[in-house]
mmCIF file with all atom_site columns, C-alpha atoms and ligand atoms in Angstrom:
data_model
loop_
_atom_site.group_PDB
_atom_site.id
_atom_site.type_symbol
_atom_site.label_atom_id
_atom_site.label_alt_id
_atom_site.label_comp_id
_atom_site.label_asym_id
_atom_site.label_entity_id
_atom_site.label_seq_id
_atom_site.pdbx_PDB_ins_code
_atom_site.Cartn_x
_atom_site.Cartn_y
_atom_site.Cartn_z
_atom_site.occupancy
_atom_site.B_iso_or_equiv
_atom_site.pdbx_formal_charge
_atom_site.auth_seq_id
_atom_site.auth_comp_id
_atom_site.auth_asym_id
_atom_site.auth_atom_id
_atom_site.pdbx_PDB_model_num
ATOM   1   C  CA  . UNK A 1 1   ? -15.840 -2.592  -13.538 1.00 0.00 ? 413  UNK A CA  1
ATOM   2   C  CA  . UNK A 1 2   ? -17.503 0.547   -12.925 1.00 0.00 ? 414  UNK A CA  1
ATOM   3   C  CA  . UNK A 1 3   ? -16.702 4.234   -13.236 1.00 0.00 ? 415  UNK A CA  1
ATOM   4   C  CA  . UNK A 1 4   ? -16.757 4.843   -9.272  1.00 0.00 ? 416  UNK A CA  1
ATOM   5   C  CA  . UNK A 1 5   ? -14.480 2.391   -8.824  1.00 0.00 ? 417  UNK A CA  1
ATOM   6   C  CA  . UNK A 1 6   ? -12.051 3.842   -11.592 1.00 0.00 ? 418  UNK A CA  1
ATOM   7   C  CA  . UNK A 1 7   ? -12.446 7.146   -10.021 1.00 0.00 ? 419  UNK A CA  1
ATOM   8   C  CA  . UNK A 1 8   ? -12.445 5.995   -6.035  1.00 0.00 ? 420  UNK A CA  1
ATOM   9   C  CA  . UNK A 1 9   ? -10.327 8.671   -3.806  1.00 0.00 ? 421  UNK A CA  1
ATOM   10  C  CA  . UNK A 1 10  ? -9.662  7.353   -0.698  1.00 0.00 ? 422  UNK A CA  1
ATOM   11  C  CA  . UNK A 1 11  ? -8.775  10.218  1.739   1.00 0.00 ? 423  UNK A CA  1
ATOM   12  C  CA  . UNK A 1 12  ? -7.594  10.630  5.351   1.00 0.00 ? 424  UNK A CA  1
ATOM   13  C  CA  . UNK A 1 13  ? -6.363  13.430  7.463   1.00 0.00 ? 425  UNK A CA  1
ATOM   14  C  CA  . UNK A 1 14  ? -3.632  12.744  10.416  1.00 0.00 ? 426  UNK A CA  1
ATOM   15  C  CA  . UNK A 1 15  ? -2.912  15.213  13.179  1.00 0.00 ? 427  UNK A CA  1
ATOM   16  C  CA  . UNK A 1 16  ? 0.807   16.463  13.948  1.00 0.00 ? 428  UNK A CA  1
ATOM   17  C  CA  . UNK A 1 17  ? 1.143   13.278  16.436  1.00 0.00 ? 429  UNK A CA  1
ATOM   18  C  CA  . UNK A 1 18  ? 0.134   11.129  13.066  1.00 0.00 ? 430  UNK A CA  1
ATOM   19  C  CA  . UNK A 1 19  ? -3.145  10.024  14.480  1.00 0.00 ? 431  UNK A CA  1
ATOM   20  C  CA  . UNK A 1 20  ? -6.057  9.536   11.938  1.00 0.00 ? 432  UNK A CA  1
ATOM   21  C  CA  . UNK A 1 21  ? -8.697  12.533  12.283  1.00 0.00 ? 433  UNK A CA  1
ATOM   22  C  CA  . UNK A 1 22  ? -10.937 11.836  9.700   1.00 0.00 ? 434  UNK A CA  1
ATOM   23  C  CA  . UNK A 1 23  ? -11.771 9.889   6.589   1.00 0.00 ? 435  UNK A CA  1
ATOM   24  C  CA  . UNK A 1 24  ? -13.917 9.944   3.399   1.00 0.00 ? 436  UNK A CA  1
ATOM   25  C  CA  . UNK A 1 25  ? -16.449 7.791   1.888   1.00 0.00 ? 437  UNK A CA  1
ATOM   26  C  CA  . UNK A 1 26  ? -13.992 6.827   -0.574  1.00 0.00 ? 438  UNK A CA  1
ATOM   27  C  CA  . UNK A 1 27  ? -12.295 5.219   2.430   1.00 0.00 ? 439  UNK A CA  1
ATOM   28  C  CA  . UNK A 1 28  ? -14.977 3.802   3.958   1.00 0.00 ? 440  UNK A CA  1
ATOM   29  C  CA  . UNK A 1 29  ? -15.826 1.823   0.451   1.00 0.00 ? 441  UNK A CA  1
ATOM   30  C  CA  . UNK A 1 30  ? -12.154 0.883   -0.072  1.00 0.00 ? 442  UNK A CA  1
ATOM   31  C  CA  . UNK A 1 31  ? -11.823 -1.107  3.473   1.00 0.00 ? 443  UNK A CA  1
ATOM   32  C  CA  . UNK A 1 32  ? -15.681 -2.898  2.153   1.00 0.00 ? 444  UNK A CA  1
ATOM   33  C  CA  . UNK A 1 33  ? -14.041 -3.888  -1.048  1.00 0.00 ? 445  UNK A CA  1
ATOM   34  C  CA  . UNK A 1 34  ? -10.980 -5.094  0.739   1.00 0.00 ? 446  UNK A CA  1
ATOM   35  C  CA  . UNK A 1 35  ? -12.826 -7.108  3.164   1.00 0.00 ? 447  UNK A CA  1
ATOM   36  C  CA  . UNK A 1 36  ? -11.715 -4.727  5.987   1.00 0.00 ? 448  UNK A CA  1
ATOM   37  C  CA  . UNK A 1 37  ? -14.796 -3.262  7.496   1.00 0.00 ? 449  UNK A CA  1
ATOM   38  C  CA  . UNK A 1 38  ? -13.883 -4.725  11.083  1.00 0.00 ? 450  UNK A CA  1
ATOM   39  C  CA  . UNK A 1 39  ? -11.381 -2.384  11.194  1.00 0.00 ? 451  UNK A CA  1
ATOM   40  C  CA  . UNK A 1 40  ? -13.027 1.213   10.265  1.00 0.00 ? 452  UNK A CA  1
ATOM   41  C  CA  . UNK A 1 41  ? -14.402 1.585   13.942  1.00 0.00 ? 453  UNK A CA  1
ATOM   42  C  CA  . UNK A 1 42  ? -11.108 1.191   15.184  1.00 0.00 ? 454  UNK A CA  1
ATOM   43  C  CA  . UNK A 1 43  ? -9.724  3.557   12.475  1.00 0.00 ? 455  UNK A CA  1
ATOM   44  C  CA  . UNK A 1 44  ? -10.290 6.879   14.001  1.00 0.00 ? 456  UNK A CA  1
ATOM   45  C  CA  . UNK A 1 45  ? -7.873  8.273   16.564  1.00 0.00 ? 457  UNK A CA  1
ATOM   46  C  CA  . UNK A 1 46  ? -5.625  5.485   15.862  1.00 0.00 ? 458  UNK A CA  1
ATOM   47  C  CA  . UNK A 1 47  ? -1.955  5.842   14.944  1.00 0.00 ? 459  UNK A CA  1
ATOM   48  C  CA  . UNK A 1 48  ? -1.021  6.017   11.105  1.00 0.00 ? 460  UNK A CA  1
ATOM   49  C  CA  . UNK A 1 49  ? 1.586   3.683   11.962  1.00 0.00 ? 461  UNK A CA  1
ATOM   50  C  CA  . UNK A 1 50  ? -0.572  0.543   13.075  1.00 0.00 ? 462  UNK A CA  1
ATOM   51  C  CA  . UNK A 1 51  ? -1.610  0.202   9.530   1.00 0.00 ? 463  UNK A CA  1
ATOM   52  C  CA  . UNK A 1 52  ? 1.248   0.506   7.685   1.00 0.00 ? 464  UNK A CA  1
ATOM   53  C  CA  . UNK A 1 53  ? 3.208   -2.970  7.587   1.00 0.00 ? 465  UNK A CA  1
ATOM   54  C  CA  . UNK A 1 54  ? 6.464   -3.272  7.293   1.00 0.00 ? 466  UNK A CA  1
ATOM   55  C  CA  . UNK A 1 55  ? 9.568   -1.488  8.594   1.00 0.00 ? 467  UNK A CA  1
ATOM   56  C  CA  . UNK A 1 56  ? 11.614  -0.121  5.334   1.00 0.00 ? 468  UNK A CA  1
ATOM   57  C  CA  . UNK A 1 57  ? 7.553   1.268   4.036   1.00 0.00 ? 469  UNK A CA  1
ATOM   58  C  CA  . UNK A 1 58  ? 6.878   3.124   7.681   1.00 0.00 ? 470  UNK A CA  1
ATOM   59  C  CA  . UNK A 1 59  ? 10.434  4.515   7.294   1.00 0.00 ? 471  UNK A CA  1
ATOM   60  C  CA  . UNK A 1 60  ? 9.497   5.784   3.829   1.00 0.00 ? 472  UNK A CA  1
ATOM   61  C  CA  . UNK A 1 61  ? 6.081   7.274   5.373   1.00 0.00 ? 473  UNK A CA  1
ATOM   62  C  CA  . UNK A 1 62  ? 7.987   8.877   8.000   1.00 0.00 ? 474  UNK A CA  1
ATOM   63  C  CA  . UNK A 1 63  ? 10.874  10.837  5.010   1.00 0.00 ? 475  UNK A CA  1
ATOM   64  C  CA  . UNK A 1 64  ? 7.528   11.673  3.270   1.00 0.00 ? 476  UNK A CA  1
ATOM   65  C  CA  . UNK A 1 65  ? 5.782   13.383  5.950   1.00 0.00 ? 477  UNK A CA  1
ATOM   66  C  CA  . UNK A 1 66  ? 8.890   14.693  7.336   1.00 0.00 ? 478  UNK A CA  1
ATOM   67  C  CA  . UNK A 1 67  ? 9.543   16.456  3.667   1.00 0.00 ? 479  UNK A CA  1
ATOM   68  C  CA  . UNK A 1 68  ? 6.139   18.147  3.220   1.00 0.00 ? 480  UNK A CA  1
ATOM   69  C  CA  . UNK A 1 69  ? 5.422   19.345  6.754   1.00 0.00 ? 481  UNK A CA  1
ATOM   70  C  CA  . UNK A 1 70  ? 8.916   20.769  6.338   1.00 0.00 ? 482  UNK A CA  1
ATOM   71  C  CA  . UNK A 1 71  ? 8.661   22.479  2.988   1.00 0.00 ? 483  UNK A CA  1
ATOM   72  C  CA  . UNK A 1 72  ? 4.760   22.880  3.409   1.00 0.00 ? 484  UNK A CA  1
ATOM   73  C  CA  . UNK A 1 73  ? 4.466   20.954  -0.523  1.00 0.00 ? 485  UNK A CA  1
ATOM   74  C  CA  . UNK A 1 74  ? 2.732   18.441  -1.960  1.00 0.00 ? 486  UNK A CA  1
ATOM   75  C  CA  . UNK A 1 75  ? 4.547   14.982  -2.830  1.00 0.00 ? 487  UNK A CA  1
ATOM   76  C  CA  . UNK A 1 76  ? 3.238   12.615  -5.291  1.00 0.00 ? 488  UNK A CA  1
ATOM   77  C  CA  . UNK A 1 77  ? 4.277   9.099   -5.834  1.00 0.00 ? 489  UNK A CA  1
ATOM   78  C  CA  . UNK A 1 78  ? 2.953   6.161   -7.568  1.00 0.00 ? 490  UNK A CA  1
ATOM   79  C  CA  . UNK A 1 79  ? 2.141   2.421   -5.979  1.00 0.00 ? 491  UNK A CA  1
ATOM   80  C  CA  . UNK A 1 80  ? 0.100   -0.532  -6.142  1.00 0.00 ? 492  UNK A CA  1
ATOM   81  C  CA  . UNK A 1 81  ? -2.004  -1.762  -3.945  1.00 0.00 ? 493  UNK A CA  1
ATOM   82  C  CA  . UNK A 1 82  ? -4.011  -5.291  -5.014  1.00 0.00 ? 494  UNK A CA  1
ATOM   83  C  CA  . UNK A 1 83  ? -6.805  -7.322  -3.537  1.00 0.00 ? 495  UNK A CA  1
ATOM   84  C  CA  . UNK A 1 84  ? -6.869  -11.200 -4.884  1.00 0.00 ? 496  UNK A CA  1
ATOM   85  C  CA  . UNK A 1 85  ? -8.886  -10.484 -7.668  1.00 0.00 ? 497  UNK A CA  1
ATOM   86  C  CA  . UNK A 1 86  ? -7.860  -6.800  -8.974  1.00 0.00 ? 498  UNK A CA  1
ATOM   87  C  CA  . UNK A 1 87  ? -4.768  -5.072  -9.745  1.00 0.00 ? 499  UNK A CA  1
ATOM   88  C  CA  . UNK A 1 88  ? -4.707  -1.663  -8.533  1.00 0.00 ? 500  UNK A CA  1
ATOM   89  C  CA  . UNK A 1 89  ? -2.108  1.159   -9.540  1.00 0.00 ? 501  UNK A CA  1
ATOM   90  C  CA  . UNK A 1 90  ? -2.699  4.280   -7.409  1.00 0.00 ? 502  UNK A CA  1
ATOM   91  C  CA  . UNK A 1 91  ? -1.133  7.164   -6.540  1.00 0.00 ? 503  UNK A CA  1
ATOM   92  C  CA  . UNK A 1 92  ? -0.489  8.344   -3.271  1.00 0.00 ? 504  UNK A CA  1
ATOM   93  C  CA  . UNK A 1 93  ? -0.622  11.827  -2.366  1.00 0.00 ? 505  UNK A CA  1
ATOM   94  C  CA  . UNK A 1 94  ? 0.816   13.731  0.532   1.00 0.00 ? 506  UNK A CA  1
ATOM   95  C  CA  . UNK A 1 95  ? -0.675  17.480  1.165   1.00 0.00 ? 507  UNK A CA  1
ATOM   96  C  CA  . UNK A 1 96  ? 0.613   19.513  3.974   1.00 0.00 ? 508  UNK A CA  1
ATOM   97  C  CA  . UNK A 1 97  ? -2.377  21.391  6.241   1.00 0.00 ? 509  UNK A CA  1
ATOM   98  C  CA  . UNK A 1 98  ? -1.866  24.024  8.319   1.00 0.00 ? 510  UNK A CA  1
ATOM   99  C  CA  . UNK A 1 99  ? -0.733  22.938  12.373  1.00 0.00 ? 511  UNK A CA  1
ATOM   100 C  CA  . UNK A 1 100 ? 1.272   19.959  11.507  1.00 0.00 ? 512  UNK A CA  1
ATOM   101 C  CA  . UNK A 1 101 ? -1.772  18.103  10.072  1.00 0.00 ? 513  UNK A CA  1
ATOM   102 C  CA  . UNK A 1 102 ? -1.406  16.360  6.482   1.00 0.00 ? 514  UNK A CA  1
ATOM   103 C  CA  . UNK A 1 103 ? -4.032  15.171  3.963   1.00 0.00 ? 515  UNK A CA  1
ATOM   104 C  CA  . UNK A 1 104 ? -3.053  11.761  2.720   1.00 0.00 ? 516  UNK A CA  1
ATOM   105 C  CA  . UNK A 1 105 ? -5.137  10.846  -0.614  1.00 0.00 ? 517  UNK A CA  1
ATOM   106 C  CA  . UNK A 1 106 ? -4.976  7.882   -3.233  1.00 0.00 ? 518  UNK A CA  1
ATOM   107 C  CA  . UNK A 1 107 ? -5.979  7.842   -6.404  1.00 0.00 ? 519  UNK A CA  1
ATOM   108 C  CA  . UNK A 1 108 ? -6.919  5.247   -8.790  1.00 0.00 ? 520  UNK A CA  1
ATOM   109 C  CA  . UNK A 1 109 ? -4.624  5.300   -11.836 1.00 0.00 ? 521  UNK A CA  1
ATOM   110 C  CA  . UNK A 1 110 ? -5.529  1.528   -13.032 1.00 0.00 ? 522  UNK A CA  1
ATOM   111 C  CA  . UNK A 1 111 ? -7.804  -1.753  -12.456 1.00 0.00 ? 523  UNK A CA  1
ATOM   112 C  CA  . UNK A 1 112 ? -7.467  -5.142  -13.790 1.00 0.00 ? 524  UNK A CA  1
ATOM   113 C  CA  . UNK A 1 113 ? -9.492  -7.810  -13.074 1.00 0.00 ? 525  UNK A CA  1
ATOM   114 C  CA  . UNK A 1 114 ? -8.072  -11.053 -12.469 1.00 0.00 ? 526  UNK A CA  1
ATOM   115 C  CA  . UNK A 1 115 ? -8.562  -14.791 -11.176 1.00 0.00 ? 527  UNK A CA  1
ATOM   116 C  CA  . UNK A 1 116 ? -8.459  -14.240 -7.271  1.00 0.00 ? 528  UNK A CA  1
ATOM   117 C  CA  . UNK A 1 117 ? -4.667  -14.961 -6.328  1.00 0.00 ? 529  UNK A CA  1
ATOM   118 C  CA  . UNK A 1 118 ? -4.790  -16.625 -2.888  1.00 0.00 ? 530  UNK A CA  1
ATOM   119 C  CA  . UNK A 1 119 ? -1.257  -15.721 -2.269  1.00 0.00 ? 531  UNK A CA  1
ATOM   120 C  CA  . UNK A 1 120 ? -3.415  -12.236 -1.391  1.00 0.00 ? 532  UNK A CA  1
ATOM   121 C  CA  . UNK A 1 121 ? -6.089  -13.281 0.814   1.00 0.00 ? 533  UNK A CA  1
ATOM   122 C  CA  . UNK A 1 122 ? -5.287  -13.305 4.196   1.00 0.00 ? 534  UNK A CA  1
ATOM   123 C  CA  . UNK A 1 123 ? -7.867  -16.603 4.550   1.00 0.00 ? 535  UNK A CA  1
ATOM   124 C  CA  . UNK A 1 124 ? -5.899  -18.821 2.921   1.00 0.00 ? 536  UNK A CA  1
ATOM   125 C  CA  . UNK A 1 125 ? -4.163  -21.233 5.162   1.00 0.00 ? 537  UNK A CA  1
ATOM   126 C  CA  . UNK A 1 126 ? -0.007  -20.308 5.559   1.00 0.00 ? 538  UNK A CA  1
ATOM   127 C  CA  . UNK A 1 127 ? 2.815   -22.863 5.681   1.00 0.00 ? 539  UNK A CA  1
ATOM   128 C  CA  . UNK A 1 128 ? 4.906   -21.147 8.989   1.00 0.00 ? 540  UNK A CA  1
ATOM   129 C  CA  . UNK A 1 129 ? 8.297   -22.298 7.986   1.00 0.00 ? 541  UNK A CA  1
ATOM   130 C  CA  . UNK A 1 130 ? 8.078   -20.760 4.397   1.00 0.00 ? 542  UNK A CA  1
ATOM   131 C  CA  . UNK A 1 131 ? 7.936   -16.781 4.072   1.00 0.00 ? 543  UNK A CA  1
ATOM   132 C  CA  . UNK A 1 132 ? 8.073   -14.174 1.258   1.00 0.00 ? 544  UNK A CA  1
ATOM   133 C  CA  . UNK A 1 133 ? 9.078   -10.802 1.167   1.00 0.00 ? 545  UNK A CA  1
ATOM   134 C  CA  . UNK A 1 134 ? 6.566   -8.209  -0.940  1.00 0.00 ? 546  UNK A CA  1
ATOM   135 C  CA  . UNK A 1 135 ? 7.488   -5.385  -2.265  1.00 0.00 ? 547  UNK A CA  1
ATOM   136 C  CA  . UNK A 1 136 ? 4.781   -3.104  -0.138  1.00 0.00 ? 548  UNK A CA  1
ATOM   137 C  CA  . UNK A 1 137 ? 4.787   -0.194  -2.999  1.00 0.00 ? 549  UNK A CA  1
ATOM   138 C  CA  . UNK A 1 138 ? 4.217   -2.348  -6.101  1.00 0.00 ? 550  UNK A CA  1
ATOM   139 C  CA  . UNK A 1 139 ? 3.038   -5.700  -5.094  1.00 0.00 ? 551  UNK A CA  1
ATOM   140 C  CA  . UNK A 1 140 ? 5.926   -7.725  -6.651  1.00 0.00 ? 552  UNK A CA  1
ATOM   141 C  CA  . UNK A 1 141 ? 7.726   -10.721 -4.662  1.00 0.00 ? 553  UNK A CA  1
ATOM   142 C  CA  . UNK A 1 142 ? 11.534  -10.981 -3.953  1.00 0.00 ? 554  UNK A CA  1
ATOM   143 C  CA  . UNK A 1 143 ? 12.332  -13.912 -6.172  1.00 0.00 ? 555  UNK A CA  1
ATOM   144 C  CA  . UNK A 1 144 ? 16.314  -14.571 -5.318  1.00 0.00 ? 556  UNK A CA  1
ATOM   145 C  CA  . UNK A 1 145 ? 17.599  -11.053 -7.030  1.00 0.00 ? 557  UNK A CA  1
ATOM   146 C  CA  . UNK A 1 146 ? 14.851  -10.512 -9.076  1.00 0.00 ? 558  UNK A CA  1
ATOM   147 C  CA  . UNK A 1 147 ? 11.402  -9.283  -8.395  1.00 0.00 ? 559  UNK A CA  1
ATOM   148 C  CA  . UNK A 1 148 ? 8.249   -10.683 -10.270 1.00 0.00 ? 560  UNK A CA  1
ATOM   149 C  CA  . UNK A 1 149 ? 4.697   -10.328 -10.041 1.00 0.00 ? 561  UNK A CA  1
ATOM   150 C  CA  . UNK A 1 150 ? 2.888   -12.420 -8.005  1.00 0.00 ? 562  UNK A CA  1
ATOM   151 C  CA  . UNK A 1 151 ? 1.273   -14.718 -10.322 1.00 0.00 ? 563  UNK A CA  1
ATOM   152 C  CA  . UNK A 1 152 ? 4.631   -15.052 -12.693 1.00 0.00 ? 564  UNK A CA  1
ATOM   153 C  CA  . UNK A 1 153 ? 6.323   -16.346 -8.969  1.00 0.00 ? 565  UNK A CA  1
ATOM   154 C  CA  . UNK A 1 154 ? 3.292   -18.838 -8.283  1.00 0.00 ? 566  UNK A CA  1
ATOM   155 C  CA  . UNK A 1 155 ? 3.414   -20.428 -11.721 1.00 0.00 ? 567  UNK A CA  1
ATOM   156 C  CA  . UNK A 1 156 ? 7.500   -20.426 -11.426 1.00 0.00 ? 568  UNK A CA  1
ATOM   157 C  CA  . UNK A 1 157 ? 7.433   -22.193 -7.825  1.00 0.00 ? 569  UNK A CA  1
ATOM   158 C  CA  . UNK A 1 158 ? 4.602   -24.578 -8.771  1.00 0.00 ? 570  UNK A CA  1
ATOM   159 C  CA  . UNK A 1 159 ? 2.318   -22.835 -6.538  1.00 0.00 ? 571  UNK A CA  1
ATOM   160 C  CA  . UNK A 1 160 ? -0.435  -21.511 -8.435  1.00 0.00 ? 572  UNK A CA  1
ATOM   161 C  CA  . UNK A 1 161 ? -2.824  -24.460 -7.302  1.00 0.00 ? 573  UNK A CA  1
ATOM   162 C  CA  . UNK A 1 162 ? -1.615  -25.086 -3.690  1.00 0.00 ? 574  UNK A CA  1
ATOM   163 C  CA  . UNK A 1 163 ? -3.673  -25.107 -0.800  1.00 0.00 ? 575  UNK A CA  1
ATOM   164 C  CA  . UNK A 1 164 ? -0.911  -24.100 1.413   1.00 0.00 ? 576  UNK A CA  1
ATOM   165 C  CA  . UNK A 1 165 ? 0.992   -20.894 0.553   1.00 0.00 ? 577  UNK A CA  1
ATOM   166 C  CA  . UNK A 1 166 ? 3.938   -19.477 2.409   1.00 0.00 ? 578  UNK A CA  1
ATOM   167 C  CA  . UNK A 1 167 ? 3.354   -16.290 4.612   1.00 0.00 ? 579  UNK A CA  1
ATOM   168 C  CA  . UNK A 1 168 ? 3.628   -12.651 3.264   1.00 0.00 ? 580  UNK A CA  1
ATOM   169 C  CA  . UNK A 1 169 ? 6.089   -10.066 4.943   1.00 0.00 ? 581  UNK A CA  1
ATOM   170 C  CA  . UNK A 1 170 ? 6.539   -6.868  3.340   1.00 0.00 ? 582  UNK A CA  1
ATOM   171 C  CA  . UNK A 1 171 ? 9.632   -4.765  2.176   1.00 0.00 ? 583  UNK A CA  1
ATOM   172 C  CA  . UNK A 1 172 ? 10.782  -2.528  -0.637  1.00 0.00 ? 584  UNK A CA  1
ATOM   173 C  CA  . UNK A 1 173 ? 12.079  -3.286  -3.858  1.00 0.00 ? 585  UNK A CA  1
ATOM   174 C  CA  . UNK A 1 174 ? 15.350  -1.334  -5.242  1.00 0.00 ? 586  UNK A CA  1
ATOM   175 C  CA  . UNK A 1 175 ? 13.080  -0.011  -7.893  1.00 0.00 ? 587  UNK A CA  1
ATOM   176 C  CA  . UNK A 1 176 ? 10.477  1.666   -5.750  1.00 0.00 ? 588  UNK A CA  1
ATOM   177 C  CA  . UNK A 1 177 ? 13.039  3.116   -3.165  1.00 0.00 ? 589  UNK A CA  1
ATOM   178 C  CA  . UNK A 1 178 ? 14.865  4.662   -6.037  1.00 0.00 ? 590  UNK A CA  1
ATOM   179 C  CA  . UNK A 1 179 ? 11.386  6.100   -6.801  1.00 0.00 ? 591  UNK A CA  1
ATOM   180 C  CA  . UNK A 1 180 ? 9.804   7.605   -3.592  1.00 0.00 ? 592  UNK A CA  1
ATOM   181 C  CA  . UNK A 1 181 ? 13.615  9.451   -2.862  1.00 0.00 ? 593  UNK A CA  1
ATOM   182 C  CA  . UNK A 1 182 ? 13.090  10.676  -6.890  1.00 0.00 ? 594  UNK A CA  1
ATOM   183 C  CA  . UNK A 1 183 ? 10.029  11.954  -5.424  1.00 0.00 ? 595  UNK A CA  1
ATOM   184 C  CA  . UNK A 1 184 ? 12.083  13.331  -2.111  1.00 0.00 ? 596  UNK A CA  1
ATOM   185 C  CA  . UNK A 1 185 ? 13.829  15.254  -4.491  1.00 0.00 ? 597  UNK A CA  1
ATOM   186 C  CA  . UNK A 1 186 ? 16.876  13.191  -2.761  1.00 0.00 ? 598  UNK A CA  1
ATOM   187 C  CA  . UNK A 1 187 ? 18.140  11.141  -6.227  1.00 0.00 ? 599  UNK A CA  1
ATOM   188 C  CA  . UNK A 1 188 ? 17.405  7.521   -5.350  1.00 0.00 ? 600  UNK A CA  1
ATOM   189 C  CA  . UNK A 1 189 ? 20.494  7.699   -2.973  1.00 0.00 ? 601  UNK A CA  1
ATOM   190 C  CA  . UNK A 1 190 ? 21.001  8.158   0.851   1.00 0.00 ? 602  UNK A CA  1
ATOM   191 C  CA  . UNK A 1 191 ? 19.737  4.827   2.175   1.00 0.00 ? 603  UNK A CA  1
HETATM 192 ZN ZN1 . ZN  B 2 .   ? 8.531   -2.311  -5.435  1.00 0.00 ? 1459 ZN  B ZN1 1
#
């Protein structure tokens, strides 16, 4: 693992209609790594929302931006965000610019290599009557009331050597709701 990668910003500015204005190198090198160069042509001018998956995470999105173009500050708040071979923890910030435009910017906090998980690469072949829900801040899978780490649920369900693997929506777990409204300043209740 190299030092650029421990110290990759990814950085991208969106309008006051949330479109995407511009991004950084750090961005351009993050989509390589994550097998998602197709999509960087298509990236500018394009609505913040078409990238973010999942309902409950683009409602969190939209209380973050809300907060700091209304009280013109900065909001920090840590999350994960993997490829099938690395654990990544980042952290995400939010900076307010002036005419409605904000400055969205992750940080590398943490990598750990790891055997590829194929539960995370959008190649592997899906079963379409199985589905599980991910956790879209830190990565971990809704395992009846629990939530576990990816690997700890595909060695639990016997799944750690199947071709097949169910598909991948995404949520939010209790414990990363009751952060980002910490970081709303909003005390992990009003959902
Ligand atoms: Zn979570």
């Amino acid at each position: 693992m190299s030092n650029d990668a421990q110290e990759l910003v990814v950085e991208y500015i969106i309008d006051e209609h949330d479109r995407i204005l511009s991004f950084n190198d750090g961005f351009r090198v993050f989509a390589q790594e994550n097998d998602a160069c197709s999509l960087l042509p298509k990236v500018l001018g394009s609505e913040l929302w078409d990238h973010i998956a999942g309902l409950e995470v683009r409602e969190m999105y939209r209380l973050l931006l809300n907060q700091v173009r209304l009280t013109g500050r900065s909001i920090r708040v840590p999350y994960r965000c993997d490829a099938p071979w690395m654990l990544r923890d980042l952290e995400l910030e939010l900076e307010p610019l002036p005419g409605g435009l904000v400055r969205i910017r992750s940080r590398t906090r943490r990598l750990e290599l790891r055997q590829a998980l194929a539960l995370l690469d959008p190649r592997t072949e899906r079963d379409p009557t199985r589905m599980l829900l991910v956790c879209s801040w830190c990565k971990r899978i809704q395992d009846g009331s629990a939530w576990v780490e990816p690997d700890a649920y595909l060695q639990t369900h016997r799944l750690l050597t199947a071709k097949v693997l169910p598909q991948i929506s995404h949520g939010m777990c209790g414990d990363c709701r009751t952060r980002v409204f910490a970081a709303l300043n909003l005390g992990g209740t009003g959902v």
